[in-house]
Amino acid sequence: MRPTIKDLAKAAGVSLATVDRVLNERPNVSARAVRKVQDAIKRIGFERNLAAVNLARNRVYRFLFVLPKHGDQYLSELLAEIDSARAPLKSELVEVEVVRLDVENPHAVANLLSSLQTDEVNGVALMAPESPQTRDAVLRLNERDISVVHFLSGQANLEHHDFVGIDNIAAGATAGRLIGRFNAGRSGAIAIITETIHAQDSLKRRLGFDRVIHQIFPTISCLPTLETHGDPARAERIIKQTFANHEDIVAAYIMSPEARVPLEALSHCADLKNLIVVAHERTPFNEEALRDERLDAIIAQNPGHAVRSALRILRARRDRRQPFAAQEKIRIEILLADNL
Amino acid sequence: MRPTIKDLAKAAGVSLATVDRVLNERPNVSARAVRKVQDAIKRIGFERNLAAVNLARNRVYRFLFVLPKHGDQYLSELLAEIDSARAPLKSELVEVEVVRLDVENPHAVANLLSSLQTDEVNGVALMAPESPQTRDAVLRLNERDISVVHFLSGQANLEHHDFVGIDNIAAGATAGRLIGRFNAGRSGAIAIITETIHAQDSLKRRLGFDRVIHQIFPTISCLPTLETHGDPARAERIIKQTFANHEDIVAAYIMSPEARVPLEALSHCADLKNLIVVAHERTPFNEEALRDERLDAIIAQNPGHAVRSALRILRARRDRRQPFAAQEKIRIEILLADNL
DNA sequence: AGGCAAATGAGGTGCGTACCTCAAAATTTG
DNA sequence: CAAATTTTGAGGTACGCACCTCATTTGCCT
């Protein structure tokens, strides 16, 4: 049988009350008692029964996803994943809510975060660009014992915050490597397209992409980033112009998750079958494009993994456990037509 | 507050005992009572508290991994993953054991499976080739209420068994696609190497590989599969011979997880920098080979995911829940130097 | 209507832990 | 040394549910 606190008390030669004091770090315990209990824990291999702990504490986990109000297909995928994670988690006492707001407005984000009460929310997964206001609001949340996970946004390298998402520099590098290899030594230029270069994600991807192209595939060169701003007409215009100025375009890299508008425009400028096109995120549109060879590869971060990972981290923080790190690294997935 | 069975009883207008009878499918309940309870469940959104259920049932989960006795680096990775999954799972009442035996011997496998007792083991993750004997033993395990997951082996398409692993046909196709694209229309031949074609995995990978090469990349052709049988001398000999007979080899596909022996032999026959080489599984050796460009891509199935997935399935089966399918599909990962 | 089986309710116990109170013992302090 | 303080132990209740017993009610059949 699995040892219980009773067994532990017996093994340590102390009372249940003392064991309880040690385990839950209550005051008024002698160093000697602490040692006796800790020795016994190791000796008999005691492990707290988490089910019983949660039952006794009558604890529920309330987590909140803060997501953009407007978004692309990838956001819909995220919402769907959150939704389908709900049911199985509910029986494990995890309740998940979603709030959507204008994440580009730092004040709106900060206001929302400030309004959260400890007894209403235990953890937040925040998908919003970093700003001084939000950074400050996050710190104050931590003071109120509400943990925060930066979710598919913000900086990966902040020491004191949890982060869920891919390394966008590596993602860009991977895209570069694919295009370079698929191109196989021919010379030419690469069109690089995004919605707005304003986004941290795009900046980093471009960084990684450029580095790989310059260092490893010197026969091809990167053109300046084209920004569509989500506007089909604008996209059409600037892409057409770029193709007019550069006859040697052999590839296109679409950095934003929304690929429909750029791809549409590209299809009017070149034969997509001969143009190497790499885009980001597995959305229904991108999948279809990959299948009928308008796209050659997709760089993806699995939204389901991201959602579950964020929830696992928040849960671990709430339990004052260390997140099981290895599991929480979101992979940079490469999708071809065959491994969809 | 979260509704409890008491709330449910009140809402349904029946006693606690009846609620219990319905929830746990005990006999002697009228259809009317069942309906009343089920309606109330929906109405008030009742969800069993799994922690309390497990506590009351005093249930522990005992799972067993049955793995090959001898193996390559990938097997070591698997063992390490099982090991590191142990600690966090233990506090959730999951105990994981590993048995290693000669899985190529159907009798040994069947004997082991037959010896398992219901009160010792609740579920088995079985990594062994299929055979009539094991198939039979698995069926008898199911009768004893011990569920079985076919783990990175066996058939994916058996309806009545759970399976954890990748689709090897698709994996082979993905390898083919990568080689085809990296080769970019040049003509030539592909050397295909494995330990033994006897393994189901290799057969399927070859199937998918061939299909993609024939249909999509007609300028290159596949040579017959070379079997190393894990013997460096033999590998050296047959690979050298193949290169002597075919001067136009542009790529090699190593189908087995053990890539060291074939890669060593290949390095004596060609300049690996110019030869496109794709191998399977992320092992320390393969990672290093990918970094220094002896390998061009790795097709991998994440061992950590596989282990955790198998455990989740076994747990769900033990609880008589449906496994959360979407999460349990093991991805075919493509690794390049940039997304390691 | 009476007999019988099926259905239901009331109530109890235990799972492993948290958290509380109160009294007793041990240790420190002056 | 006594008094004050800290430490320890004994015991109880609660968490939400499973599982059990026994008495009572209900519905069905003849």
XYZ file of C-alpha atoms (C1' of nucleotides) in Angstrom:
740
model
C 0.000 0.000 0.000
C 0.944 3.561 -0.604
C 2.101 5.198 2.610
C -0.227 7.813 4.098
C 0.470 10.574 6.555
C -0.385 8.112 9.314
C 2.381 5.811 8.177
C 4.622 8.798 7.902
C 3.854 9.878 11.460
C 4.585 6.419 12.741
C 7.811 6.144 10.765
C 8.975 9.560 11.933
C 8.029 8.854 15.513
C 5.892 11.966 15.802
C 2.207 12.709 15.877
C -0.085 13.376 12.958
C -0.308 16.984 14.019
C 3.430 17.431 13.758
C 3.540 15.779 10.378
C 0.840 18.147 9.261
C 2.796 21.087 10.612
C 5.878 20.075 8.698
C 4.140 19.220 5.460
C 2.189 22.446 5.379
C 4.945 24.605 6.762
C 3.046 25.750 9.778
C 4.838 27.583 12.607
C 6.013 26.203 15.917
C 7.905 23.127 14.871
C 11.360 22.294 16.117
C 14.144 21.784 13.628
C 14.516 18.317 15.060
C 10.926 17.410 14.234
C 11.296 18.749 10.722
C 14.327 16.604 10.210
C 12.675 13.514 11.584
C 9.742 13.915 9.251
C 11.838 14.654 6.200
C 14.021 11.655 6.866
C 10.977 9.462 7.191
C 9.538 10.839 3.947
C 12.613 9.701 2.094
C 12.849 6.456 3.960
C 9.326 5.216 3.309
C 8.875 7.056 0.004
C 5.917 9.085 1.063
C 4.090 11.102 -1.598
C 1.165 13.316 -0.911
C -2.028 12.099 -2.463
C -2.932 15.052 -4.653
C -6.542 13.967 -4.939
C -6.948 14.001 -1.205
C -5.128 17.304 -0.897
C -7.385 18.979 -3.396
C -10.413 17.469 -1.802
C -9.451 18.598 1.666
C -8.524 22.054 0.465
C -11.722 22.195 -1.507
C -9.706 23.919 -4.164
C -10.745 24.761 -7.692
C -8.531 26.169 -10.379
C -9.888 29.190 -12.203
C -7.881 30.253 -15.198
C -8.427 33.006 -17.676
C -7.244 33.348 -21.250
C -6.880 36.938 -22.362
C -6.996 36.935 -26.142
C -7.273 39.493 -28.925
C -10.738 40.613 -29.898
C -10.080 40.363 -33.599
C -7.971 37.768 -35.248
C -7.343 35.319 -37.965
C -8.097 31.661 -38.424
C -5.360 30.729 -36.017
C -7.164 32.531 -33.241
C -10.285 30.536 -34.038
C -8.257 27.363 -33.751
C -7.030 28.503 -30.373
C -10.555 29.202 -29.188
C -11.685 25.806 -30.390
C -8.847 24.141 -28.527
C -9.654 25.985 -25.344
C -13.226 24.916 -25.743
C -12.446 21.281 -26.242
C -10.036 21.288 -23.326
C -12.810 22.488 -21.037
C -14.872 19.359 -20.601
C -12.115 16.929 -19.630
C -10.560 19.516 -17.333
C -13.757 20.316 -15.538
C -13.780 16.972 -13.791
C -10.303 17.841 -12.570
C -11.600 21.046 -11.030
C -10.134 23.288 -13.674
C -12.391 26.022 -14.978
C -11.300 28.000 -17.979
C -12.679 31.339 -19.088
C -11.831 33.485 -22.065
C -11.846 37.251 -22.250
C -11.281 38.988 -25.521
C -10.252 42.571 -25.807
C -8.251 45.006 -27.820
C -4.815 43.767 -26.821
C -3.126 46.511 -28.799
C -4.384 48.966 -26.235
C -2.106 48.618 -23.204
C -4.529 50.488 -20.962
C -7.376 48.117 -21.752
C -5.161 45.135 -20.936
C -3.825 46.695 -17.757
C -7.326 47.648 -16.656
C -8.596 44.148 -17.124
C -5.673 42.605 -15.281
C -6.074 45.062 -12.420
C -9.715 44.151 -12.065
C -9.040 40.476 -11.432
C -9.667 39.297 -7.908
C -7.786 36.529 -6.173
C -10.964 34.683 -5.324
C -12.193 34.794 -8.901
C -9.089 33.897 -10.874
C -5.963 31.956 -9.975
C -4.056 32.296 -13.195
C -3.981 34.170 -16.478
C -2.701 33.220 -19.915
C -1.994 36.524 -21.573
C -1.740 36.924 -25.332
C -0.821 40.547 -25.722
C 2.177 42.561 -26.809
C 4.408 43.723 -24.016
C 4.134 47.252 -22.770
C 5.152 49.060 -19.605
C 1.533 49.159 -18.481
C 0.916 45.455 -18.873
C 4.283 44.595 -17.388
C 3.321 46.585 -14.344
C -0.134 45.045 -14.141
C 1.412 41.576 -14.341
C 3.699 42.357 -11.427
C 0.760 43.466 -9.354
C -1.100 40.295 -10.266
C 1.805 38.252 -8.994
C 1.626 40.149 -5.728
C -1.989 39.071 -5.439
C -0.901 35.479 -5.986
C -2.313 35.253 -9.488
C 0.243 33.739 -11.821
C 0.629 34.798 -15.411
C 1.778 32.922 -18.477
C 2.774 34.881 -21.532
C 0.930 33.050 -24.214
C 2.248 32.989 -27.789
C 3.377 36.557 -27.400
C 5.746 38.738 -25.497
C 9.277 37.833 -24.659
C 10.476 34.307 -24.259
C 13.550 35.249 -22.333
C 12.095 37.009 -19.330
C 13.433 35.132 -16.364
C 10.641 35.707 -13.928
C 7.685 34.874 -16.121
C 6.408 31.716 -17.686
C 6.194 31.673 -21.415
C 4.382 29.395 -23.806
C 5.213 29.639 -27.460
C 7.831 28.954 -30.028
C 11.162 30.625 -30.522
C 10.297 32.884 -33.420
C 13.899 33.436 -34.418
C 14.296 29.699 -34.838
C 10.969 29.552 -36.648
C 12.167 32.120 -39.150
C 15.441 30.272 -39.508
C 13.556 27.067 -40.205
C 11.525 28.770 -42.892
C 14.744 30.076 -44.388
C 16.339 26.670 -44.339
C 13.370 25.110 -46.108
C 13.258 27.731 -48.807
C 17.015 27.537 -49.253
C 16.989 23.777 -49.565
C 13.951 23.640 -51.821
C 15.583 26.208 -54.044
C 18.720 24.076 -54.251
C 21.374 26.531 -55.222
C 19.634 28.510 -57.915
C 19.932 32.249 -57.670
C 17.068 34.642 -57.129
C 15.184 36.776 -54.678
C 12.686 36.097 -51.914
C 9.581 38.161 -51.304
C 8.813 38.508 -47.612
C 5.286 39.389 -46.638
C 3.537 40.074 -43.352
C 0.543 41.958 -42.047
C 2.557 44.382 -40.030
C 6.192 44.467 -39.133
C 5.071 46.094 -35.928
C 4.503 42.682 -34.355
C 7.365 41.248 -32.333
C 6.736 37.873 -33.954
C 7.376 39.147 -37.454
C 10.517 40.963 -36.409
C 12.037 37.897 -34.895
C 11.045 35.615 -37.705
C 12.608 37.967 -40.197
C 15.758 38.047 -38.109
C 16.143 34.289 -38.085
C 15.163 33.998 -41.705
C 17.684 36.551 -42.910
C 20.477 35.022 -40.940
C 20.018 31.586 -42.459
C 19.619 32.889 -45.987
C 22.669 35.102 -45.787
C 24.921 32.608 -44.134
C 23.919 29.378 -45.778
C 22.238 30.207 -49.067
C 24.202 33.073 -50.540
C 22.769 32.605 -54.035
C 19.431 34.012 -52.933
C 18.651 37.338 -51.350
C 15.835 38.710 -49.215
C 13.741 41.650 -50.391
C 12.402 44.218 -47.915
C 9.363 43.152 -45.934
C 6.022 43.910 -47.548
C 3.240 44.892 -45.177
C -0.316 44.133 -46.220
C -2.031 45.598 -43.173
C -4.640 42.978 -43.896
C -5.846 44.969 -46.890
C -6.305 42.879 -50.067
C -6.099 45.850 -52.397
C -2.896 47.094 -50.808
C -1.469 43.590 -50.846
C -2.260 43.211 -54.508
C -0.629 46.527 -55.326
C 2.613 46.173 -53.401
C 3.168 42.566 -54.364
C 2.531 43.265 -58.026
C 4.966 46.151 -57.842
C 7.600 43.983 -56.227
C 7.298 41.320 -58.893
C 7.530 44.003 -61.567
C 10.778 45.271 -60.064
C 12.259 41.843 -59.467
C 11.947 39.288 -62.174
C 14.066 36.758 -60.341
C 11.738 36.033 -57.429
C 11.913 32.335 -56.682
C 10.251 32.170 -53.284
C 7.927 33.926 -50.894
C 7.859 33.806 -47.122
C 4.576 34.793 -45.499
C 5.361 35.595 -41.890
C 1.899 36.338 -40.530
C -0.615 33.616 -39.722
C -3.046 35.080 -42.198
C -1.893 33.748 -45.568
C -5.022 34.098 -47.669
C -4.578 37.696 -48.744
C -0.872 37.429 -49.655
C -1.356 34.109 -51.388
C -4.194 35.454 -53.463
C -2.050 38.362 -54.551
C 0.921 36.102 -55.247
C -1.181 33.875 -57.458
C -1.755 36.825 -59.781
C 1.954 37.528 -60.127
C 3.443 34.087 -60.556
C 2.654 30.439 -61.058
C 2.400 29.197 -57.492
C 3.457 25.728 -58.592
C 6.881 27.025 -59.449
C 7.151 29.566 -56.679
C 8.356 28.265 -53.326
C 5.970 29.553 -50.675
C 6.280 28.999 -46.937
C 3.667 30.275 -44.501
C 2.899 30.041 -40.805
C 0.293 28.172 -38.808
C -1.926 25.273 -39.542
C -5.265 26.774 -40.416
C -7.915 25.192 -42.606
C -6.971 27.588 -45.387
C -3.272 26.848 -45.122
C -3.882 23.108 -44.998
C -5.858 23.245 -48.194
C -3.233 25.421 -49.830
C -0.555 22.943 -48.837
C -2.519 20.061 -50.299
C -3.042 21.666 -53.664
C 0.556 22.864 -53.783
C -0.024 26.567 -53.549
C 2.020 26.354 -50.383
C 5.174 24.253 -50.117
C 5.520 24.109 -46.366
C 3.903 25.410 -43.216
C 5.742 26.339 -40.054
C 3.334 25.718 -37.220
C 2.984 25.901 -33.503
C 0.313 23.495 -32.415
C -2.496 25.497 -30.814
C -3.727 22.538 -28.795
C -0.323 21.975 -27.290
C -0.013 25.643 -26.535
C -3.342 25.770 -24.725
C -2.721 22.644 -22.691
C 0.787 23.716 -21.917
C -0.351 27.064 -20.581
C -2.944 25.345 -18.425
C -0.414 22.874 -17.063
C 1.929 25.681 -16.122
C -0.806 27.640 -14.412
C -1.885 24.555 -12.531
C 1.643 23.821 -11.391
C 2.093 27.395 -10.213
C -1.136 27.249 -8.268
C 0.045 24.063 -6.565
C 3.424 25.677 -5.967
C 5.022 22.952 -8.012
C 7.650 23.416 -10.681
C 6.167 23.069 -14.158
C 7.366 19.911 -15.859
C 9.547 21.895 -18.229
C 10.386 19.356 -20.912
C 6.767 18.907 -21.743
C 6.106 22.612 -22.023
C 8.408 23.505 -24.877
C 6.297 24.175 -27.913
C 7.804 22.585 -30.964
C 8.355 24.307 -34.251
C 6.474 21.981 -36.519
C 7.136 21.653 -40.204
C 4.171 20.539 -42.217
C 4.398 19.165 -45.725
C 1.576 17.670 -47.711
C 2.416 14.224 -46.352
C 2.466 14.819 -42.633
C -0.728 16.773 -42.260
C -20.010 26.584 -5.857
C -19.576 23.484 -7.883
C -22.612 21.233 -7.586
C -22.095 18.009 -5.629
C -24.089 14.813 -5.617
C -26.186 16.310 -2.849
C -27.169 19.194 -5.057
C -27.812 16.727 -7.814
C -30.084 14.634 -5.609
C -32.047 17.705 -4.616
C -32.324 18.940 -8.186
C -33.416 15.542 -9.430
C -35.892 15.089 -6.587
C -34.455 11.752 -5.563
C -32.303 10.495 -2.733
C -28.558 10.327 -2.584
C -28.759 6.570 -2.832
C -30.605 6.756 -6.120
C -28.171 9.284 -7.535
C -25.403 6.936 -6.561
C -27.169 4.038 -8.233
C -27.524 5.968 -11.448
C -24.033 7.413 -11.497
C -22.391 4.094 -10.811
C -24.747 2.036 -12.916
C -25.951 -0.143 -10.108
C -28.980 -2.397 -10.595
C -32.541 -1.805 -9.473
C -33.190 1.678 -10.716
C -36.266 2.626 -12.684
C -35.919 4.202 -16.085
C -37.799 7.156 -14.682
C -35.222 7.726 -11.975
C -32.399 7.476 -14.453
C -34.040 10.094 -16.583
C -34.680 12.400 -13.676
C -31.056 12.241 -12.632
C -29.675 12.674 -16.116
C -31.914 15.651 -16.731
C -30.762 17.204 -13.495
C -27.117 16.580 -14.396
C -27.564 18.610 -17.535
C -29.677 21.217 -15.864
C -27.309 22.061 -13.050
C -24.138 21.143 -14.917
C -23.010 18.497 -12.507
C -19.545 17.034 -12.982
C -18.078 14.341 -10.846
C -15.139 15.458 -8.808
C -12.490 13.054 -10.028
C -10.302 13.665 -7.002
C -13.083 12.613 -4.682
C -13.966 9.638 -6.839
C -10.447 8.340 -6.828
C -10.129 8.946 -3.153
C -13.318 7.114 -2.336
C -12.429 4.253 -4.630
C -8.990 4.207 -3.127
C -7.770 3.551 -6.608
C -4.237 3.527 -7.862
C -3.210 3.177 -11.447
C -0.576 0.572 -12.131
C 0.749 0.595 -15.635
C 3.387 -1.487 -17.274
C 5.562 -0.751 -20.253
C 6.691 -3.868 -22.076
C 9.765 -2.919 -24.075
C 12.463 -4.711 -26.034
C 15.421 -5.982 -24.107
C 17.948 -4.746 -26.609
C 17.696 -1.568 -28.538
C 19.137 1.563 -29.929
C 19.479 5.082 -28.652
C 15.812 5.719 -29.261
C 14.933 3.068 -26.742
C 17.169 4.778 -24.208
C 15.316 7.998 -24.860
C 12.054 6.216 -24.230
C 13.295 4.794 -20.965
C 14.497 8.200 -19.868
C 11.115 9.698 -20.663
C 9.303 7.017 -18.716
C 11.596 7.680 -15.835
C 11.079 11.382 -15.798
C 7.327 10.950 -16.083
C 7.300 8.856 -12.931
C 7.772 11.466 -10.245
C 5.066 13.905 -11.285
C 2.660 11.042 -11.900
C 3.221 9.421 -8.577
C 1.383 12.152 -6.738
C -1.507 11.475 -9.067
C -1.574 7.834 -8.021
C -0.026 6.557 -11.217
C 2.697 3.987 -10.849
C 4.694 2.987 -13.879
C 6.818 -0.109 -14.236
C 8.956 -1.282 -17.106
C 9.579 -4.856 -18.151
C 12.088 -5.607 -20.850
C 12.141 -8.830 -22.727
C 12.884 -10.397 -26.054
C 9.884 -9.017 -27.907
C 10.802 -10.914 -31.041
C 9.827 -14.081 -29.254
C 6.014 -14.229 -29.316
C 5.910 -16.900 -26.630
C 7.922 -14.821 -24.205
C 5.589 -11.880 -24.746
C 2.482 -14.005 -24.460
C 3.787 -15.655 -21.318
C 4.472 -12.361 -19.671
C 1.084 -10.966 -20.582
C -0.640 -14.082 -19.307
C 1.106 -13.788 -15.987
C -0.264 -10.329 -15.250
C -2.854 -10.188 -12.501
C -5.693 -7.711 -12.337
C -4.716 -6.586 -8.864
C -1.133 -5.950 -9.895
C -1.510 -4.175 -13.204
C -4.321 -2.138 -14.711
C -2.854 -1.390 -18.068
C -0.056 -2.329 -20.421
C 1.785 -0.380 -23.097
C 3.109 -3.021 -25.406
C 5.989 -2.445 -27.777
C 6.221 -5.695 -29.647
C 5.546 -6.944 -33.148
C 2.160 -8.472 -33.680
C 1.785 -12.207 -33.673
C -1.101 -14.602 -33.211
C 0.170 -15.459 -29.735
C 0.380 -11.896 -28.520
C -2.905 -11.010 -30.147
C -4.509 -13.803 -28.215
C -2.812 -12.843 -24.978
C -4.008 -9.267 -25.417
C -7.571 -10.431 -25.845
C -7.349 -12.417 -22.639
C -5.924 -9.403 -20.871
C -8.914 -7.380 -21.944
C -11.168 -10.032 -20.492
C -9.380 -9.561 -17.200
C -10.060 -5.838 -17.438
C -6.472 -4.923 -18.175
C -6.317 -2.545 -21.092
C -3.571 -2.597 -23.660
C -2.059 0.131 -25.787
C 0.026 -0.841 -28.759
C 3.026 1.350 -28.313
C 5.054 2.487 -31.316
C 4.538 -0.889 -32.892
C 1.876 -3.154 -34.270
C -1.026 -2.032 -36.365
C -2.473 1.416 -36.210
C -5.701 0.424 -37.840
C -7.000 -2.215 -35.492
C -10.385 -0.939 -34.429
C -10.586 -2.497 -31.015
C -7.181 -1.558 -29.668
C -5.594 1.684 -28.713
C -2.508 2.645 -30.600
C 0.177 5.189 -29.890
C 2.611 5.991 -32.631
C 2.979 7.651 -35.950
C 1.566 6.612 -39.265
C 4.662 5.042 -40.781
C 3.378 5.230 -44.323
C 2.984 8.965 -43.916
C 6.392 9.126 -42.249
C 7.990 7.448 -45.237
C 6.098 9.721 -47.569
C 7.360 12.728 -45.651
C 10.921 11.513 -45.979
C 10.341 11.042 -49.682
C 8.929 14.502 -50.049
C 11.896 16.064 -48.295
C 14.431 14.214 -50.382
C 12.520 14.980 -53.546
C 12.316 18.657 -52.763
C 15.899 18.968 -51.576
C 17.016 17.274 -54.762
C 15.039 19.777 -56.821
C 14.528 17.999 -60.089
C 17.968 16.549 -60.679
C 18.036 12.938 -61.733
C 19.612 10.113 -59.777
C 19.071 7.222 -57.429
C 18.277 6.879 -53.740
C 19.924 4.348 -51.461
C 17.498 3.007 -48.898
C 18.931 1.465 -45.775
C 17.453 -0.240 -42.733
C 18.454 -2.775 -40.115
C 15.961 -5.356 -41.191
C 13.080 -5.171 -43.588
C 11.411 -7.663 -41.321
C 10.062 -4.871 -39.146
C 6.578 -3.612 -39.962
C 7.827 -0.075 -39.509
C 10.384 -0.331 -42.268
C 7.915 -1.940 -44.636
C 5.423 0.838 -44.222
C 7.966 3.575 -44.431
C 9.304 2.159 -47.639
C 5.764 1.950 -49.014
C 5.050 5.612 -48.343
C 8.471 6.646 -49.518
C 8.237 4.835 -52.821
C 4.803 6.172 -53.547
C 5.850 9.786 -53.161
C 9.055 9.370 -55.139
C 7.341 7.578 -58.013
C 4.377 9.862 -58.237
C 5.874 13.235 -57.531
C 9.584 13.042 -58.270
C 9.944 10.908 -61.378
C 13.498 12.053 -62.063
C 14.805 10.008 -59.147
C 14.428 6.329 -58.480
C 14.589 4.097 -55.409
C 17.144 1.303 -55.120
C 16.310 -1.960 -53.339
C 16.405 -1.814 -49.558
C 19.796 -2.565 -47.996
C 19.688 -4.450 -44.726
C 22.555 -3.918 -42.307
C 21.329 -6.313 -39.605
C 23.133 -3.954 -37.285
C 26.472 -5.259 -38.506
C 28.999 -2.511 -39.377
C 31.107 -4.768 -41.605
C 28.117 -5.947 -43.546
C 26.821 -2.381 -43.817
C 30.151 -1.212 -45.145
C 30.225 -3.964 -47.717
C 26.733 -3.710 -49.134
C 26.719 0.065 -49.187
C 30.081 0.238 -50.900
C 28.858 -2.279 -53.449
C 25.732 -0.274 -54.098
C 27.686 2.906 -54.653
C 29.998 1.035 -57.009
C 27.046 -0.154 -59.059
C 25.250 3.184 -59.040
C 27.261 6.269 -59.684
C 24.222 8.503 -59.689
C 23.208 8.186 -56.041
C 22.036 11.578 -54.843
C 20.341 10.674 -51.603
C 20.044 8.105 -48.858
C 17.076 7.267 -46.673
C 17.882 5.495 -43.422
C 14.663 3.901 -42.246
C 15.729 2.426 -38.928
C 16.250 4.491 -35.803
C 19.860 3.411 -35.625
C 21.648 5.697 -38.062
C 25.230 5.489 -36.845
C 26.270 2.349 -38.709
C 24.751 3.294 -42.079
C 25.967 6.864 -41.823
C 29.493 5.726 -41.071
C 29.443 3.483 -44.106
C 27.945 6.197 -46.271
C 30.664 8.624 -45.279
C 33.216 6.288 -46.866
C 31.374 6.189 -50.167
C 30.377 9.789 -50.730
C 30.782 13.320 -49.483
C 27.957 13.573 -46.983
C 27.748 17.335 -47.537
C 26.567 16.725 -51.064
C 24.533 13.648 -50.376
C 21.003 14.203 -49.133
C 20.488 11.992 -46.102
C 17.272 11.623 -44.115
C 17.072 9.459 -41.016
C 14.578 8.657 -38.279
C 14.301 9.625 -34.643
C 15.846 12.314 -32.566
C 18.733 10.660 -30.785
C 21.850 12.388 -29.517
C 23.786 10.913 -32.405
C 21.274 12.023 -34.996
C 21.058 15.487 -33.509
C 24.776 15.915 -33.770
C 24.796 14.573 -37.300
C 22.099 17.042 -38.249
C 24.067 19.926 -36.783
C 27.234 19.157 -38.649
C 25.333 18.511 -41.859
C 25.974 14.822 -42.203
C 22.205 14.491 -41.988
C 19.858 16.838 -43.823
C 16.661 16.081 -41.981
C 15.297 13.842 -39.274
C 11.819 12.391 -39.195
C 10.929 11.960 -35.559
C 8.214 10.798 -33.260
C 8.661 12.497 -29.927
C 9.332 9.803 -27.320
C 8.086 11.979 -24.470
C 4.793 12.570 -26.204
C 4.481 8.906 -26.954
C 5.038 7.893 -23.346
C 2.660 10.457 -21.922
C 0.096 9.693 -24.553
C 0.142 6.002 -23.756
C -0.255 6.755 -20.076
C -3.153 9.123 -20.698
C -4.921 6.508 -22.762
C -4.404 3.827 -20.136
C -5.666 6.156 -17.464
C -8.745 7.041 -19.457
C -9.502 3.388 -20.085
C -9.149 2.581 -16.427
C -11.625 5.349 -15.600
C -13.882 4.132 -18.366
C -13.557 7.459 -20.072
C -12.951 8.045 -23.733
C -9.342 9.058 -24.389
C -9.144 12.688 -25.454
C -8.318 11.680 -29.002
C -6.982 14.886 -30.495
C -4.234 15.044 -27.962
C -3.126 11.485 -28.539
C -2.132 11.666 -32.159
C 1.624 11.493 -32.357
C 2.921 13.987 -34.817
C 5.408 13.223 -37.527
C 8.023 15.787 -36.712
C 10.501 17.107 -39.204
C 13.726 18.313 -37.702
C 16.183 20.525 -39.499
C 19.270 22.098 -38.009
C 17.250 25.166 -37.045
C 14.350 23.673 -35.156
C 16.195 21.291 -32.920
C -57.164 -7.575 -2.568
C -53.066 -9.763 -1.450
C -48.542 -11.198 -2.431
C -44.224 -10.333 -4.242
C -40.403 -8.239 -6.330
C -38.513 -4.110 -7.606
C -37.428 0.507 -6.438
C -36.292 3.971 -3.219
C -34.687 6.428 0.874
C -32.174 7.092 5.165
C -28.175 6.567 7.225
C -23.571 5.004 8.107
C -18.392 4.276 7.072
C -14.114 5.141 4.851
C -10.724 7.079 1.446
C -6.187 10.728 2.620
C -5.539 15.097 3.692
C -6.180 20.014 5.719
C -7.196 22.677 9.383
C -8.723 23.567 13.934
C -8.823 23.371 19.217
C -7.214 22.270 23.549
C -4.405 20.133 26.837
C 0.023 18.320 28.029
C 4.879 18.145 27.698
C 9.305 20.123 26.791
C 12.286 23.913 26.584
C 13.795 28.497 27.420
C 13.990 32.594 30.251
C 14.747 35.459 34.296
C 13.593 27.322 40.652
C 9.286 28.929 38.877
C 7.168 31.177 35.182
C 6.698 31.951 30.469
C 6.999 30.243 26.053
C 7.461 26.942 22.596
C 6.604 22.470 20.967
C 3.968 18.377 20.719
C 0.068 15.207 20.831
C -4.753 13.755 20.771
C -8.765 14.262 18.723
C -12.333 16.238 15.981
C -14.611 18.003 11.483
C -14.784 18.617 6.676
C -14.059 17.830 1.689
C -17.057 14.806 -2.349
C -17.807 10.523 -3.389
C -18.330 5.108 -3.314
C -20.254 1.445 -1.269
C -22.936 -0.896 2.102
C -27.168 -2.193 4.977
C -31.734 -2.162 6.187
C -36.301 -0.495 6.337
C -39.941 1.287 3.671
C -42.576 2.312 -0.341
C -44.084 1.514 -4.994
C -45.808 -0.959 -8.808
C -47.103 -5.214 -10.909
C -49.385 -9.645 -11.271
C -52.767 -12.847 -10.322
